[in-house]
PDB file of C-alpha atoms in Angstrom:
ATOM      1  CA  MET K  13    -129.483 -28.678 -22.043  1.00 51.00           C
ATOM      2  CA  LYS K  14    -127.509 -29.774 -18.971  1.00 53.00           C
ATOM      3  CA  ASN K  15    -125.991 -32.661 -20.956  1.00 56.00           C
ATOM      4  CA  THR K  16    -124.793 -30.208 -23.632  1.00 54.00           C
ATOM      5  CA  SER K  17    -123.097 -28.089 -20.952  1.00 50.00           C
ATOM      6  CA  VAL K  18    -121.331 -31.172 -19.601  1.00 50.00           C
ATOM      7  CA  TRP K  19    -119.978 -31.997 -23.087  1.00 56.00           C
ATOM      8  CA  ILE K  20    -118.764 -28.445 -23.613  1.00 54.00           C
ATOM      9  CA  LEU K  21    -116.958 -28.486 -20.260  1.00 49.00           C
ATOM     10  CA  THR K  22    -115.534 -31.919 -21.021  1.00 58.00           C
ATOM     11  CA  LEU K  23    -114.088 -30.783 -24.339  1.00 54.00           C
ATOM     12  CA  PHE K  24    -112.728 -27.603 -22.744  1.00 53.00           C
ATOM     13  CA  PHE K  25    -110.874 -29.597 -20.094  1.00 54.00           C
ATOM     14  CA  ILE K  26    -109.538 -32.036 -22.674  1.00 57.00           C
ATOM     15  CA  PHE K  27    -108.058 -29.117 -24.593  1.00 55.00           C
ATOM     16  CA  VAL K  28    -106.632 -27.409 -21.496  1.00 52.00           C
ATOM     17  CA  SER K  29    -105.102 -30.595 -20.084  1.00 54.00           C
ATOM     18  CA  SER K  30    -103.305 -31.468 -23.306  1.00 53.00           C
ATOM     19  CA  ALA K  31    -102.230 -28.018 -24.547  1.00 52.00           C
ATOM     20  CA  GLY K  32     -99.011 -27.695 -22.519  1.00 49.00           C
ATOM     21  CA  ILE K  33     -97.679 -31.125 -23.486  1.00 50.00           C
ATOM     22  CA  LEU K  34     -98.537 -30.688 -27.134  1.00 45.00           C
ATOM     23  CA  GLN K  35     -96.861 -27.309 -27.628  1.00 47.00           C
ATOM     24  CA  ALA K  36     -93.485 -28.632 -26.519  1.00 46.00           C
ATOM     25  CA  HIS K  37     -93.480 -31.059 -29.444  1.00 50.00           C
ATOM     26  CA  LYS K  38     -95.210 -28.743 -31.944  1.00 86.00           C
ATOM     27  CA  LEU K  39     -97.949 -31.323 -32.075  1.00 90.00           C
ATOM     28  CA  GLU K  40    -101.452 -30.035 -32.718  1.00 93.00           C
ATOM     29  CA  VAL K  41    -104.462 -31.906 -31.411  1.00 93.00           C
ATOM     30  CA  THR K  42    -108.087 -31.075 -32.078  1.00 92.00           C
ATOM     31  CA  VAL K  43    -111.045 -32.650 -30.349  1.00 91.00           C
ATOM     32  CA  THR K  44    -114.429 -32.756 -32.057  1.00 92.00           C
ATOM     33  CA  GLN K  45    -117.682 -34.029 -30.653  1.00 90.00           C
ATOM     34  CA  HIS K  46    -119.977 -36.149 -32.829  1.00 93.00           C
ATOM     35  CA  PRO K  47    -122.350 -37.481 -30.124  1.00 93.00           C
ATOM     36  CA  PRO K  48    -121.901 -39.974 -28.718  1.00 95.00           C
ATOM     37  CA  VAL K  49    -118.402 -40.182 -30.244  1.00 96.00           C
ATOM     38  CA  VAL K  50    -115.456 -37.879 -29.526  1.00 96.00           C
ATOM     39  CA  VAL K  51    -112.857 -37.674 -32.316  1.00 97.00           C
ATOM     40  CA  VAL K  52    -109.245 -36.720 -31.609  1.00 97.00           C
ATOM     41  CA  GLU K  53    -107.091 -35.567 -34.540  1.00 97.00           C
ATOM     42  CA  ALA K  54    -103.307 -35.207 -34.225  1.00 96.00           C
ATOM     43  CA  GLY K  55    -100.720 -33.723 -36.558  1.00 95.00           C
ATOM     44  CA  TYR K  56     -97.655 -31.501 -36.624  1.00 92.00           C
ATOM     45  CA  SER K  57     -98.107 -27.776 -37.095  1.00 87.00           C
ATOM     46  CA  GLY K  58     -97.364 -26.628 -40.633  1.00 82.00           C
ATOM     47  CA  HIS K  59     -98.105 -30.030 -42.176  1.00 79.00           C
ATOM     48  CA  HIS K  60    -101.257 -30.930 -44.040  1.00 78.00           C
ATOM     49  CA  HIS K  61    -101.405 -34.575 -43.036  1.00 85.00           C
ATOM     50  CA  GLY K  62    -102.300 -36.344 -39.814  1.00 93.00           C
ATOM     51  CA  LEU K  63     -99.901 -38.069 -37.478  1.00 95.00           C
ATOM     52  CA  SER K  64    -100.410 -41.794 -38.028  1.00 96.00           C
ATOM     53  CA  ALA K  65     -99.581 -44.480 -35.449  1.00 97.00           C
ATOM     54  CA  ALA K  66     -99.247 -42.061 -32.522  1.00 97.00           C
ATOM     55  CA  ASP K  67    -100.037 -43.578 -29.121  1.00 98.00           C
ATOM     56  CA  VAL K  68    -103.280 -42.312 -27.577  1.00 98.00           C
ATOM     57  CA  PHE K  69    -104.297 -42.647 -23.934  1.00 97.00           C
ATOM     58  CA  ILE K  70    -107.779 -41.693 -22.728  1.00 97.00           C
ATOM     59  CA  TYR K  71    -108.360 -41.153 -19.000  1.00 96.00           C
ATOM     60  CA  ALA K  72    -111.872 -40.951 -17.568  1.00 95.00           C
ATOM     61  CA  SER K  73    -112.899 -38.316 -15.079  1.00 88.00           C
ATOM     62  CA  GLY K  74    -111.346 -39.112 -11.707  1.00 87.00           C
ATOM     63  CA  GLU K  75    -109.147 -41.920 -13.105  1.00 89.00           C
ATOM     64  CA  ALA K  76    -105.574 -40.646 -13.153  1.00 85.00           C
ATOM     65  CA  GLU K  77    -103.726 -43.983 -13.158  1.00 90.00           C
ATOM     66  CA  ASP K  78    -105.546 -46.498 -15.334  1.00 94.00           C
ATOM     67  CA  ALA K  79    -106.369 -45.513 -18.902  1.00 97.00           C
ATOM     68  CA  PHE K  80    -109.988 -45.931 -19.935  1.00 97.00           C
ATOM     69  CA  GLN K  81    -108.871 -46.676 -23.491  1.00 97.00           C
ATOM     70  CA  THR K  82    -105.581 -46.831 -25.373  1.00 98.00           C
ATOM     71  CA  GLY K  83    -104.702 -47.193 -29.020  1.00 98.00           C
ATOM     72  CA  LYS K  84    -103.027 -45.564 -31.995  1.00 98.00           C
ATOM     73  CA  THR K  85    -104.145 -42.904 -34.419  1.00 98.00           C
ATOM     74  CA  ASP K  86    -105.143 -44.141 -37.859  1.00 98.00           C
ATOM     75  CA  GLY K  87    -103.480 -43.209 -41.156  1.00 96.00           C
ATOM     76  CA  GLU K  88    -105.138 -39.778 -41.052  1.00 96.00           C
ATOM     77  CA  GLY K  89    -104.093 -39.061 -37.458  1.00 97.00           C
ATOM     78  CA  LYS K  90    -107.551 -39.744 -36.009  1.00 98.00           C
ATOM     79  CA  PHE K  91    -108.694 -41.651 -32.935  1.00 98.00           C
ATOM     80  CA  ALA K  92    -112.270 -41.959 -31.670  1.00 98.00           C
ATOM     81  CA  PHE K  93    -113.819 -42.968 -28.369  1.00 97.00           C
ATOM     82  CA  ILE K  94    -117.175 -42.925 -26.603  1.00 97.00           C
ATOM     83  CA  PRO K  95    -117.140 -41.441 -23.083  1.00 95.00           C
ATOM     84  CA  THR K  96    -119.111 -43.514 -20.574  1.00 94.00           C
ATOM     85  CA  LYS K  97    -119.724 -40.738 -18.045  1.00 92.00           C
ATOM     86  CA  ALA K  98    -119.737 -36.968 -17.711  1.00 90.00           C
ATOM     87  CA  GLY K  99    -116.740 -35.117 -16.329  1.00 87.00           C
ATOM     88  CA  GLU K 100    -113.230 -34.022 -17.180  1.00 86.00           C
ATOM     89  CA  TRP K 101    -111.599 -36.481 -19.578  1.00 92.00           C
ATOM     90  CA  LYS K 102    -107.890 -36.360 -20.295  1.00 94.00           C
ATOM     91  CA  VAL K 103    -106.461 -37.135 -23.732  1.00 95.00           C
ATOM     92  CA  VAL K 104    -102.740 -37.805 -24.139  1.00 95.00           C
ATOM     93  CA  VAL K 105    -101.180 -38.169 -27.597  1.00 96.00           C
ATOM     94  CA  ASP K 106     -97.573 -39.356 -27.694  1.00 95.00           C
ATOM     95  CA  ASP K 107     -95.629 -39.113 -30.951  1.00 91.00           C
ATOM     96  CA  GLY K 108     -92.784 -41.227 -29.580  1.00 86.00           C
TER      97      GLY K 108
END
């Protein structure tokens, strides 16, 4: 039960930390948990397709400088990662 609470808080903080940046570019990002994987989906509002080849930066809890993982969204605008510890994770999606 405690582990479920940690995941819920983690996803909440991911959403809160990325919401301000994403609105400025009309970029929508959703985060879905499929334990142990977290899936990030990016796309522009009003469009029915994902944002492919967007840069993604994942920052672990307490790690503000060095990204835990980096990469690009796939052809459907998706990117997946597996968190290695509980806490507040930050997800940054950059459409260039």
